[in-house]
XYZ file of C-alpha atoms in Angstrom:
655
model
C -22.142 -17.198 -53.469
C -24.340 -19.036 -51.122
C -21.172 -20.166 -49.260
C -20.173 -16.482 -48.941
C -23.748 -15.406 -47.607
C -23.769 -18.287 -45.103
C -20.282 -16.937 -43.743
C -21.648 -13.417 -43.686
C -24.759 -14.372 -41.643
C -22.460 -16.325 -39.323
C -20.347 -13.346 -38.784
C -23.278 -11.031 -38.266
C -24.711 -13.646 -35.684
C -21.536 -13.589 -33.808
C -20.931 -9.928 -33.842
C -24.577 -9.311 -32.753
C -24.339 -11.837 -29.844
C -20.934 -10.320 -28.677
C -22.442 -6.679 -28.826
C -25.511 -7.799 -26.845
C -23.127 -8.877 -23.994
C -20.849 -5.864 -24.343
C -23.577 -3.218 -24.069
C -25.869 -5.219 -21.602
C -22.995 -5.262 -19.035
C -22.515 -9.113 -19.395
C -19.489 -11.318 -19.572
C -17.332 -10.237 -22.668
C -17.521 -12.839 -25.372
C -14.580 -11.598 -27.444
C -12.025 -8.815 -27.345
C -12.494 -5.569 -29.134
C -9.351 -6.809 -31.377
C -11.434 -9.946 -32.413
C -14.721 -7.922 -32.869
C -13.187 -5.368 -35.223
C -11.548 -7.867 -37.368
C -14.652 -9.852 -37.564
C -16.566 -6.384 -38.338
C -14.094 -5.641 -41.068
C -14.558 -9.143 -42.598
C -18.381 -8.806 -42.494
C -18.102 -5.155 -44.084
C -15.742 -6.539 -46.787
C -18.376 -9.489 -47.505
C -21.236 -7.059 -47.860
C -19.316 -4.767 -50.549
C -18.325 -8.112 -52.327
C -21.788 -9.543 -52.376
C -24.118 -6.599 -52.159
C -26.091 -8.686 -49.734
C -26.645 -6.456 -46.354
C -28.836 -7.796 -43.517
C -30.734 -5.016 -41.748
C -29.344 -6.478 -38.371
C -25.912 -6.151 -39.521
C -23.744 -4.123 -37.073
C -22.458 -2.102 -39.979
C -26.084 -0.793 -40.133
C -26.844 -0.281 -36.546
C -25.644 1.500 -33.342
C -24.889 -0.639 -30.230
C -27.741 -0.880 -27.717
C -27.542 -0.922 -24.126
C -30.364 -2.655 -22.472
C -31.644 -0.662 -19.292
C -34.500 -0.831 -17.336
C -36.543 2.317 -17.129
C -38.610 4.613 -19.158
C -37.678 4.723 -22.868
C -37.956 8.188 -24.610
C -37.009 9.363 -28.222
C -33.922 11.830 -28.432
C -34.476 15.358 -29.758
C -31.196 14.905 -31.843
C -30.431 11.365 -32.929
C -27.185 10.166 -31.311
C -25.568 8.512 -34.498
C -22.302 6.402 -34.603
C -19.088 7.914 -36.253
C -17.477 6.409 -39.325
C -14.282 4.566 -38.061
C -10.858 4.134 -39.806
C -7.489 2.774 -38.895
C -5.701 5.074 -41.723
C -4.587 8.503 -40.928
C -4.484 9.180 -44.654
C -8.233 8.650 -44.765
C -8.697 11.160 -41.917
C -6.754 13.562 -43.906
C -8.635 13.274 -46.999
C -11.871 13.741 -44.991
C -10.613 17.039 -43.079
C -9.239 18.551 -46.361
C -8.328 22.127 -45.583
C -10.808 22.816 -42.826
C -9.886 23.465 -39.075
C -10.520 20.196 -37.039
C -10.479 18.963 -33.465
C -8.785 15.894 -32.101
C -10.055 14.533 -28.752
C -10.230 11.101 -26.915
C -12.830 8.417 -27.736
C -13.895 7.487 -24.328
C -14.892 3.758 -23.538
C -18.037 4.209 -21.566
C -21.704 4.772 -21.929
C -22.892 7.845 -23.887
C -25.348 10.089 -21.958
C -27.433 12.965 -23.485
C -28.123 15.898 -21.024
C -30.771 18.557 -21.597
C -31.099 21.676 -19.888
C -33.800 24.287 -19.627
C -34.187 27.412 -17.951
C -30.693 26.951 -16.407
C -31.669 23.636 -14.709
C -30.982 19.981 -15.711
C -34.190 18.905 -17.044
C -33.388 15.136 -18.027
C -30.545 12.587 -18.588
C -31.220 9.901 -21.249
C -28.863 6.879 -22.361
C -27.949 6.692 -25.858
C -29.862 3.542 -26.367
C -30.110 2.846 -30.266
C -29.361 6.365 -31.030
C -33.011 7.091 -31.619
C -34.545 6.119 -28.337
C -32.934 5.793 -24.913
C -33.553 5.119 -21.096
C -34.479 8.165 -18.959
C -32.006 7.747 -15.848
C -32.652 11.327 -14.646
C -33.096 9.667 -10.876
C -29.164 9.349 -11.056
C -28.458 13.002 -11.383
C -27.004 13.497 -7.949
C -24.663 10.352 -7.941
C -22.817 10.976 -11.339
C -20.254 13.655 -11.200
C -18.955 15.772 -13.831
C -21.694 17.833 -14.857
C -23.703 20.841 -12.986
C -27.319 20.530 -11.951
C -27.656 24.325 -12.487
C -25.966 26.449 -15.149
C -25.937 30.212 -16.148
C -27.297 29.749 -19.646
C -31.162 29.925 -19.339
C -32.009 28.630 -22.912
C -32.512 25.194 -24.099
C -29.252 23.262 -24.227
C -28.364 19.613 -25.219
C -25.055 18.076 -24.082
C -23.674 14.598 -25.270
C -20.858 12.985 -23.189
C -19.508 9.766 -21.854
C -20.091 8.233 -18.612
C -16.896 6.476 -17.502
C -15.157 4.655 -14.561
C -11.410 4.859 -14.336
C -9.390 1.791 -14.514
C -8.213 2.443 -10.738
C -11.906 2.248 -9.618
C -12.526 -0.491 -11.936
C -10.054 -2.767 -10.441
C -10.812 -1.630 -6.798
C -14.591 -2.442 -7.420
C -13.981 -5.811 -9.211
C -11.464 -7.016 -6.554
C -14.028 -6.843 -3.834
C -16.795 -8.694 -5.796
C -16.784 -12.109 -4.591
C -19.254 -13.510 -6.955
C -17.687 -14.441 -10.277
C -21.036 -14.026 -11.963
C -21.080 -10.340 -10.705
C -17.748 -9.418 -11.821
C -17.199 -7.182 -14.833
C -14.699 -7.535 -17.957
C -13.637 -3.788 -18.316
C -14.393 -0.531 -17.066
C -16.951 0.038 -19.966
C -18.948 -3.098 -18.988
C -18.889 -1.773 -15.362
C -20.017 1.534 -16.207
C -22.893 -0.141 -18.422
C -24.155 -2.272 -15.458
C -23.751 0.530 -12.685
C -26.039 2.783 -14.708
C -28.764 0.173 -15.081
C -28.986 -0.157 -11.233
C -32.098 1.072 -9.534
C -30.219 2.116 -5.968
C -28.676 5.646 -6.485
C -26.414 5.017 -3.334
C -24.770 1.911 -5.142
C -24.350 3.859 -8.070
C -22.764 6.626 -6.207
C -20.348 3.996 -4.606
C -18.989 3.132 -8.184
C -17.847 6.887 -9.052
C -19.254 7.292 -12.320
C -17.872 10.397 -14.031
C -19.482 12.336 -16.970
C -17.292 13.531 -19.746
C -19.050 16.112 -22.085
C -17.653 15.500 -25.608
C -19.977 17.753 -27.674
C -22.711 20.463 -27.274
C -25.422 19.114 -29.494
C -27.573 22.345 -29.293
C -27.723 25.722 -28.000
C -30.488 28.471 -28.870
C -27.948 31.169 -29.300
C -25.596 31.088 -32.409
C -22.165 29.501 -31.506
C -20.679 28.095 -34.631
C -17.180 26.936 -33.270
C -17.032 23.497 -31.632
C -14.009 24.868 -29.631
C -16.032 27.763 -28.289
C -18.854 25.349 -27.460
C -16.383 23.237 -25.434
C -15.243 26.476 -23.642
C -18.790 27.233 -22.925
C -19.331 24.020 -21.151
C -16.058 24.366 -19.225
C -17.231 27.509 -17.862
C -20.455 26.130 -16.998
C -18.755 23.595 -14.738
C -18.912 20.659 -16.936
C -15.796 18.129 -17.204
C -14.939 18.320 -20.831
C -12.983 15.761 -22.879
C -9.292 16.802 -23.496
C -8.932 18.162 -27.040
C -6.371 19.770 -29.366
C -6.884 21.947 -32.651
C -5.284 20.384 -35.575
C -5.297 20.482 -39.393
C -5.015 17.624 -42.081
C -1.162 18.580 -42.082
C -0.591 18.406 -38.565
C -2.767 15.493 -38.068
C -0.181 12.685 -38.084
C 2.264 14.258 -35.447
C -0.770 15.217 -33.084
C -2.005 11.435 -33.296
C 1.236 10.184 -32.687
C 1.605 12.437 -29.710
C -1.850 11.453 -28.243
C -1.071 7.723 -28.943
C 2.097 7.943 -26.741
C 0.107 9.145 -23.710
C -1.900 5.898 -24.011
C 1.234 3.573 -24.568
C 3.082 5.004 -21.782
C 0.426 4.245 -19.388
C -0.676 7.996 -18.451
C -4.208 7.610 -19.103
C -6.434 6.259 -16.205
C -9.783 6.947 -17.952
C -10.552 4.108 -20.362
C -10.118 5.169 -24.136
C -10.591 2.873 -27.199
C -9.415 5.377 -29.946
C -9.433 9.218 -30.937
C -12.207 11.330 -32.469
C -11.765 13.938 -35.040
C -14.395 16.765 -35.843
C -14.765 19.899 -37.815
C -14.584 23.029 -35.968
C -17.260 24.593 -38.063
C -20.463 22.964 -36.629
C -22.624 24.228 -39.249
C -20.611 22.695 -42.030
C -20.559 19.313 -40.064
C -24.513 19.368 -40.021
C -24.651 19.532 -43.789
C -23.534 15.760 -44.275
C -25.749 12.951 -45.443
C -26.847 9.981 -43.118
C -25.122 6.692 -44.374
C -25.929 3.582 -42.602
C -25.707 4.416 -38.940
C -23.629 7.540 -39.119
C -23.659 11.250 -40.558
C -20.703 11.621 -43.053
C -19.379 14.976 -41.691
C -20.313 14.852 -38.045
C -16.874 13.221 -37.052
C -14.578 10.322 -37.589
C -13.367 7.803 -34.989
C -9.909 6.669 -35.423
C -9.011 3.212 -33.941
C -5.286 2.171 -33.648
C -3.939 -0.769 -35.610
C -3.760 -3.564 -32.932
C -0.126 -4.835 -32.889
C 0.535 -8.312 -31.807
C 3.561 -10.354 -30.546
C 4.157 -13.971 -30.149
C 6.161 -15.578 -27.118
C 6.413 -18.832 -25.571
C 4.367 -19.514 -22.416
C 6.692 -20.143 -19.395
C 4.170 -20.950 -16.792
C 0.558 -20.121 -15.522
C 0.517 -18.213 -12.300
C -2.715 -18.550 -10.236
C -3.522 -15.909 -7.940
C -6.268 -15.581 -5.467
C -8.503 -12.408 -5.048
C -11.522 -12.384 -2.953
C -12.996 -15.973 -3.469
C -11.540 -16.414 -6.865
C -8.122 -17.829 -8.032
C -7.496 -16.685 -11.474
C -4.827 -17.615 -14.222
C -2.182 -15.282 -15.427
C -0.027 -16.272 -18.385
C 3.833 -15.635 -17.679
C 5.941 -15.574 -20.952
C 9.102 -14.753 -22.450
C 9.307 -10.933 -22.620
C 8.090 -9.287 -25.824
C 8.111 -5.487 -26.921
C 4.816 -4.589 -27.536
C 3.542 -1.002 -28.149
C 6.742 0.498 -26.957
C 6.905 -1.501 -23.529
C 8.122 -4.887 -22.320
C 5.339 -7.214 -21.870
C 5.786 -10.315 -19.928
C 2.224 -11.284 -18.319
C -1.455 -11.411 -19.491
C -4.629 -12.169 -17.726
C -6.155 -15.577 -18.822
C -9.528 -14.633 -17.033
C -10.658 -18.159 -15.906
C -10.561 -21.851 -16.851
C -13.347 -21.632 -19.492
C -11.119 -18.957 -21.307
C -8.128 -20.991 -21.172
C -10.017 -23.828 -22.611
C -11.331 -21.510 -25.401
C -7.871 -20.369 -26.364
C -6.299 -23.816 -26.133
C -3.890 -23.236 -23.615
C -1.396 -26.227 -23.241
C 1.169 -27.139 -20.725
C 3.578 -25.621 -23.383
C 2.357 -23.284 -26.457
C 2.963 -20.160 -28.278
C 0.743 -16.999 -27.262
C -0.187 -14.361 -29.538
C -0.659 -11.232 -27.110
C -1.846 -7.546 -27.826
C -2.245 -4.661 -25.642
C -6.215 -3.890 -25.522
C -6.815 -0.242 -26.175
C -2.982 0.148 -25.996
C -2.943 -0.482 -22.189
C -4.144 -4.112 -21.135
C -1.914 -7.202 -22.118
C -4.503 -9.757 -23.517
C -4.050 -13.144 -25.003
C -5.746 -13.630 -28.379
C -4.514 -16.820 -29.769
C -2.595 -20.034 -29.005
C -0.371 -22.074 -31.461
C 1.787 -25.087 -31.152
C -0.036 -26.224 -27.787
C 1.129 -29.525 -26.295
C -0.068 -31.139 -23.407
C -2.873 -29.922 -20.776
C -2.728 -26.963 -18.355
C -2.832 -28.014 -14.788
C -5.342 -26.298 -12.509
C -3.923 -26.221 -8.707
C -5.429 -28.265 -5.927
C -4.427 -25.681 -3.303
C -4.993 -22.106 -2.812
C -1.623 -20.067 -3.262
C -2.571 -17.883 -0.138
C -3.526 -20.199 2.399
C -2.833 -23.735 1.282
C -6.452 -25.014 1.549
C -8.081 -27.321 -1.024
C -9.439 -25.653 -4.462
C -12.559 -26.431 -6.267
C -13.995 -25.773 -9.664
C -17.219 -23.865 -9.911
C -19.417 -23.816 -12.898
C -21.681 -20.471 -13.304
C -25.262 -21.249 -13.746
C -25.666 -17.978 -15.616
C -22.806 -18.188 -17.980
C -21.654 -21.755 -17.659
C -17.993 -20.226 -16.970
C -15.641 -22.526 -15.331
C -13.848 -20.678 -12.273
C -11.456 -21.914 -9.461
C -12.183 -21.053 -5.912
C -10.665 -21.636 -2.391
C -12.553 -23.830 0.029
C -11.353 -21.977 3.078
C -13.834 -19.349 4.209
C -11.065 -17.770 6.601
C -8.631 -17.307 3.521
C -7.126 -13.639 4.120
C -7.708 -13.094 0.306
C -11.278 -13.499 0.798
C -11.249 -10.764 3.549
C -9.262 -8.257 1.502
C -12.196 -5.541 2.037
C -10.963 -5.802 5.825
C -7.329 -5.227 4.937
C -8.724 -2.078 2.616
C -10.448 -0.704 5.530
C -7.511 -1.240 7.850
C -5.252 0.849 5.650
C -7.559 3.795 4.810
C -7.583 6.970 5.780
C -10.198 6.507 8.254
C -8.120 3.559 9.673
C -4.325 3.419 9.815
C -3.925 5.748 6.777
C -1.147 3.965 4.829
C -0.595 5.278 1.314
C 0.562 2.619 -1.251
C -1.451 -0.260 -0.326
C -3.993 -0.642 -2.832
C -6.300 -3.876 -2.888
C -4.210 -4.876 -5.941
C -0.872 -4.605 -3.869
C -2.132 -6.366 -0.957
C -3.579 -9.189 -3.110
C 0.008 -9.514 -4.619
C 1.767 -9.571 -1.350
C -0.993 -12.003 0.010
C -0.254 -14.439 -3.083
C 3.607 -13.981 -2.235
C 2.825 -15.068 1.437
C 3.907 -11.792 3.009
C 0.347 -10.879 4.253
C -2.068 -13.018 6.138
C -2.939 -10.908 9.105
C -2.964 -7.138 9.850
C 0.314 -7.172 11.790
C 2.144 -8.643 9.001
C 1.893 -5.123 7.233
C 4.393 -3.843 9.705
C 6.812 -6.533 8.653
C 6.826 -5.868 4.940
C 10.224 -4.432 5.213
C 11.605 -7.908 5.557
C 10.532 -8.466 2.151
C 11.643 -5.098 0.570
C 14.220 -6.474 -1.671
C 11.606 -8.835 -3.419
C 9.014 -6.259 -3.373
C 11.243 -3.740 -5.245
C 11.711 -6.371 -8.046
C 7.958 -7.110 -8.401
C 6.060 -5.654 -11.525
C 4.757 -2.115 -10.593
C 7.332 -1.441 -8.059
C 10.695 0.004 -7.887
C 12.994 1.456 -4.952
C 11.151 4.744 -4.830
C 7.598 3.307 -4.699
C 8.705 0.699 -2.127
C 10.546 3.361 0.154
C 7.581 5.554 -0.077
C 5.180 2.583 0.857
C 7.632 1.619 3.826
C 7.761 5.155 5.139
C 3.904 5.315 5.159
C 3.771 2.013 7.255
C 6.304 3.404 9.473
C 4.364 6.650 9.942
C 1.004 4.832 10.769
C 2.687 3.171 14.016
C 1.517 6.218 15.803
C -2.347 6.263 15.767
C -5.334 8.151 16.994
C -7.374 5.693 19.057
C -10.490 6.343 17.057
C -8.861 5.366 13.884
C -7.157 2.245 15.289
C -10.629 1.011 16.397
C -12.144 1.755 13.149
C -9.087 -0.144 11.584
C -9.834 -3.443 13.711
C -13.022 -3.976 11.429
C -15.451 -4.802 14.266
C -18.864 -5.376 12.627
C -21.083 -2.359 13.335
C -18.201 -0.344 14.532
C -17.666 2.744 12.520
C -15.834 6.188 13.323
C -18.836 7.588 15.189
C -19.142 4.653 17.587
C -15.432 4.724 18.214
C -15.587 8.346 19.085
C -18.484 7.970 21.514
C -16.519 5.137 23.438
C -13.266 6.947 23.429
C -14.865 10.088 24.830
C -16.454 8.383 27.768
C -13.842 5.691 28.771
C -10.750 6.006 26.611
C -8.847 3.352 24.791
C -7.681 1.818 28.023
C -11.236 1.392 29.048
C -12.108 0.021 25.784
C -9.686 -2.547 26.047
C -10.777 -3.583 29.742
C -14.268 -3.923 28.673
C -13.406 -6.259 25.700
C -11.476 -8.482 27.896
C -13.766 -8.785 30.693
C -17.054 -9.004 28.465
C -18.588 -5.772 30.141
C -19.630 -4.234 26.926
C -20.696 -0.802 25.949
C -24.358 -0.562 26.473
C -24.161 2.264 29.061
C -22.514 4.526 26.681
C -25.013 6.778 24.881
C -25.706 5.932 21.075
C -23.885 2.282 21.378
C -26.794 0.090 22.547
C -27.129 -3.551 22.901
C -26.533 -4.585 19.504
C -23.335 -2.813 18.862
C -21.998 -3.847 22.369
C -22.911 -7.431 21.638
C -21.021 -7.341 18.096
C -17.744 -6.127 19.738
C -17.817 -8.858 22.413
C -18.579 -11.360 19.931
C -15.700 -10.251 17.844
C -13.399 -10.313 20.686
C -14.405 -13.926 21.592
C -13.075 -15.118 18.466
C -9.602 -16.253 18.985
C -8.395 -15.130 15.819
C -9.482 -11.360 16.247
C -7.845 -11.633 19.909
C -4.659 -12.652 18.408
C -4.723 -9.999 15.716
C -5.346 -7.318 18.171
C -2.626 -8.512 20.450
C -0.313 -8.788 17.625
C -1.160 -5.243 16.430
C -0.700 -3.641 19.817
C 3.069 -4.713 19.877
C 3.472 -2.780 16.422
C 1.689 0.386 17.279
C 1.606 3.262 19.498
C -1.945 4.418 20.528
C -1.793 8.175 20.996
C -2.794 9.723 24.207
C -5.849 11.924 23.598
C -8.655 13.769 25.232
C -11.915 13.367 23.251
C -14.041 14.929 25.851
C -16.168 17.443 24.435
C -15.262 20.722 26.320
C -18.058 22.852 27.500
C -17.632 26.247 25.989
C -14.965 24.671 23.569
C -13.618 27.254 20.903
C -15.851 25.572 18.073
C -18.831 25.467 20.315
C -22.321 26.121 18.138
C -20.474 26.526 14.926
C -20.977 24.419 11.810
C -17.845 23.802 9.389
C -17.291 22.244 5.866
C -13.722 21.100 5.333
C -12.608 20.343 1.788
C -9.407 19.607 -0.195
C -5.981 18.692 1.173
C -4.974 19.596 4.714
C -1.139 20.152 6.151
C -1.490 21.016 9.744
C -3.626 18.251 10.767
C -2.693 14.628 9.834
C -5.928 14.274 7.798
C -9.487 15.496 7.483
C -10.530 13.001 10.032
C -8.302 14.503 12.622
C -9.462 17.801 11.648
C -13.090 16.846 12.290
C -12.057 15.145 15.475
C -10.751 18.392 16.886
C -13.633 20.539 15.667
C -16.283 17.911 17.418
C -13.999 17.855 20.554
C -14.156 21.630 20.636
C -18.011 21.485 20.498
C -18.413 22.084 16.623
C -19.984 20.223 13.959
C -18.629 19.034 10.632
C -20.783 18.702 7.560
C -20.251 17.570 4.070
C -22.126 20.377 2.036
C -22.257 24.125 2.279
C -25.482 25.374 3.313
C -27.050 28.428 4.901
C -26.250 26.860 8.159
C -22.694 26.686 7.373
C -20.469 29.080 9.461
C -17.178 28.487 7.841
C -15.959 26.818 4.786
C -12.106 25.550 5.360
C -10.323 25.256 2.129
C -6.450 25.876 1.740
C -7.274 26.992 -1.837
C -9.224 29.855 -0.780
C -9.492 31.190 -4.529
C -10.517 27.930 -5.953
C -13.632 27.936 -8.273
C -14.822 24.514 -6.841
C -18.506 24.043 -6.599
C -18.228 24.259 -2.545
C -16.384 27.666 -2.896
C -18.971 28.949 -5.357
C -21.737 27.916 -3.000
C -20.114 29.634 -0.211
C -19.647 32.760 -1.983
C -23.213 32.696 -3.144
C -24.571 32.131 0.595
C -22.057 34.646 1.932
C -20.462 32.066 4.018
C -16.571 32.743 4.996
C -13.889 30.648 3.185
C -10.753 30.617 5.402
C -7.671 28.391 5.078
C -6.475 25.753 7.607
C -3.780 28.429 8.981
C -6.638 30.897 9.677
C -8.665 28.132 11.270
C -5.876 27.287 13.676
C -5.354 31.106 14.611
C -9.117 31.607 15.237
C -10.054 28.135 16.922
C -6.730 26.794 18.232
C -4.612 23.650 17.506
C -4.866 19.911 17.972
């Protein structure tokens, strides 16, 4: 018995250590697959021995450590009972109407409203006490600051960051100690930041998953969620079900995850009763209420395959290993690659020069290696960078003791991927289909090292079509976008050059006074732009210093051979058709190339474009005139005319 107790205590220690890292936004110690298996083993030992530690994860909710004021929850945010067996869910549901929704993988927040206004936002914390983060109310999307309901209302939901935004953010973080293991880890770390503007950049989104309290009687969970939708909340997707229909509904929802249709991170499903009064009658056992709901977690399916080789890819300053193995069928798809994270993880797993890997799809999405057998020999760490060929070196993090591989060349193009992102952005060359991840792939393949190389990607089209994540259609679309970008507005081109301190506004001011040819002449002769209002010596000096760098000069000259700079007149016309008027432009546009071009026309015609609708706004331009968006609602409240793009062109002219 003592031996079982010792084993159990060690399991609890490891689980709590992993939970602390997970909820604290630190580097992940173990996968969900490993944690769940260890949790089940600990729970089985508790049942076998009757010995239960108070700090056991079976008795406590996870805790995220945010800085800030702590305060108790009005209604405890308890965990849900968990199962991987559909039959257990059916037994629990009996013959009562139930709802199925996503178990989102983020950070739980509790929102309180009084007198129609958001009063506070509190993190879940330990379920009884959380951290007040109301100061972030303007930088998290998915919920309204004002609602029609004037009583006391408490809403619980999940703050998440999409996989797309997670990859985008992580790939631009050069310091490995600052990278995040997964979107949930990123969401947790983001909401502990003190700077609201930094939080805003991370695009955190709130998804309401239950209306905890309402002064008025509203018994149905479904009706409560509809009320939240009407009030302007983003509400978690849900579907009505019964014990009998549950297997088919779960199969359908599982297929959505397996086929890659989910950009929002999920780690299971939630089943709850429609009758909220009945749900509130359950007992509290351990750290969950018996009738509050049930969390369904998928059975993890693993497959074994033989390692073919390790591919090393450079992203920002880090060169990361990816296991390439003989293709296997996993969760309905063919898998042949899985990230190995870093050198320390390879050592922990025991990767050899040859070995057999056991692979899962974490949350049914991300291939992950969880174990290694039959390893022979030692894996090799590359001595040169796959992008630029410079020497590599191993860094050991002082914070986590993690070993990572880095390129020593400060000018390696992979280290400047942020500049390439700016180059292809809508404000720059406006090239769809070239995400950070895509460009990093092309850099590692040797296709891109400077901006002008983008215009020669067609030479590699046959290879690109065969690359993972591509096909003929996506490759053709990307090539069309590249060709379309060859004709570019001078303001967008100057922005795309990534000259320090030169944004859209600086480019507009220079183009309006001296035009693009004048801009080039002054760069070449070193005259600068100090005489142009709004530029000043610091920005002017930055541009001249940029041009004096031979690499930048060569890059500019190479680009000018690939593109055509549009001839435009940016001088603000006195008495222009938009003079004295303020516009807000929202939604997609079709007449103008993009909203930046639309904005440029308004400003060139003497008008002003702002981001939000106020009493000073003269027109809101939205091609979806009947939309119920917040901007449209605000315009109607203030009596601001809402016009389409075609109506704008009719009233105020063309490009």
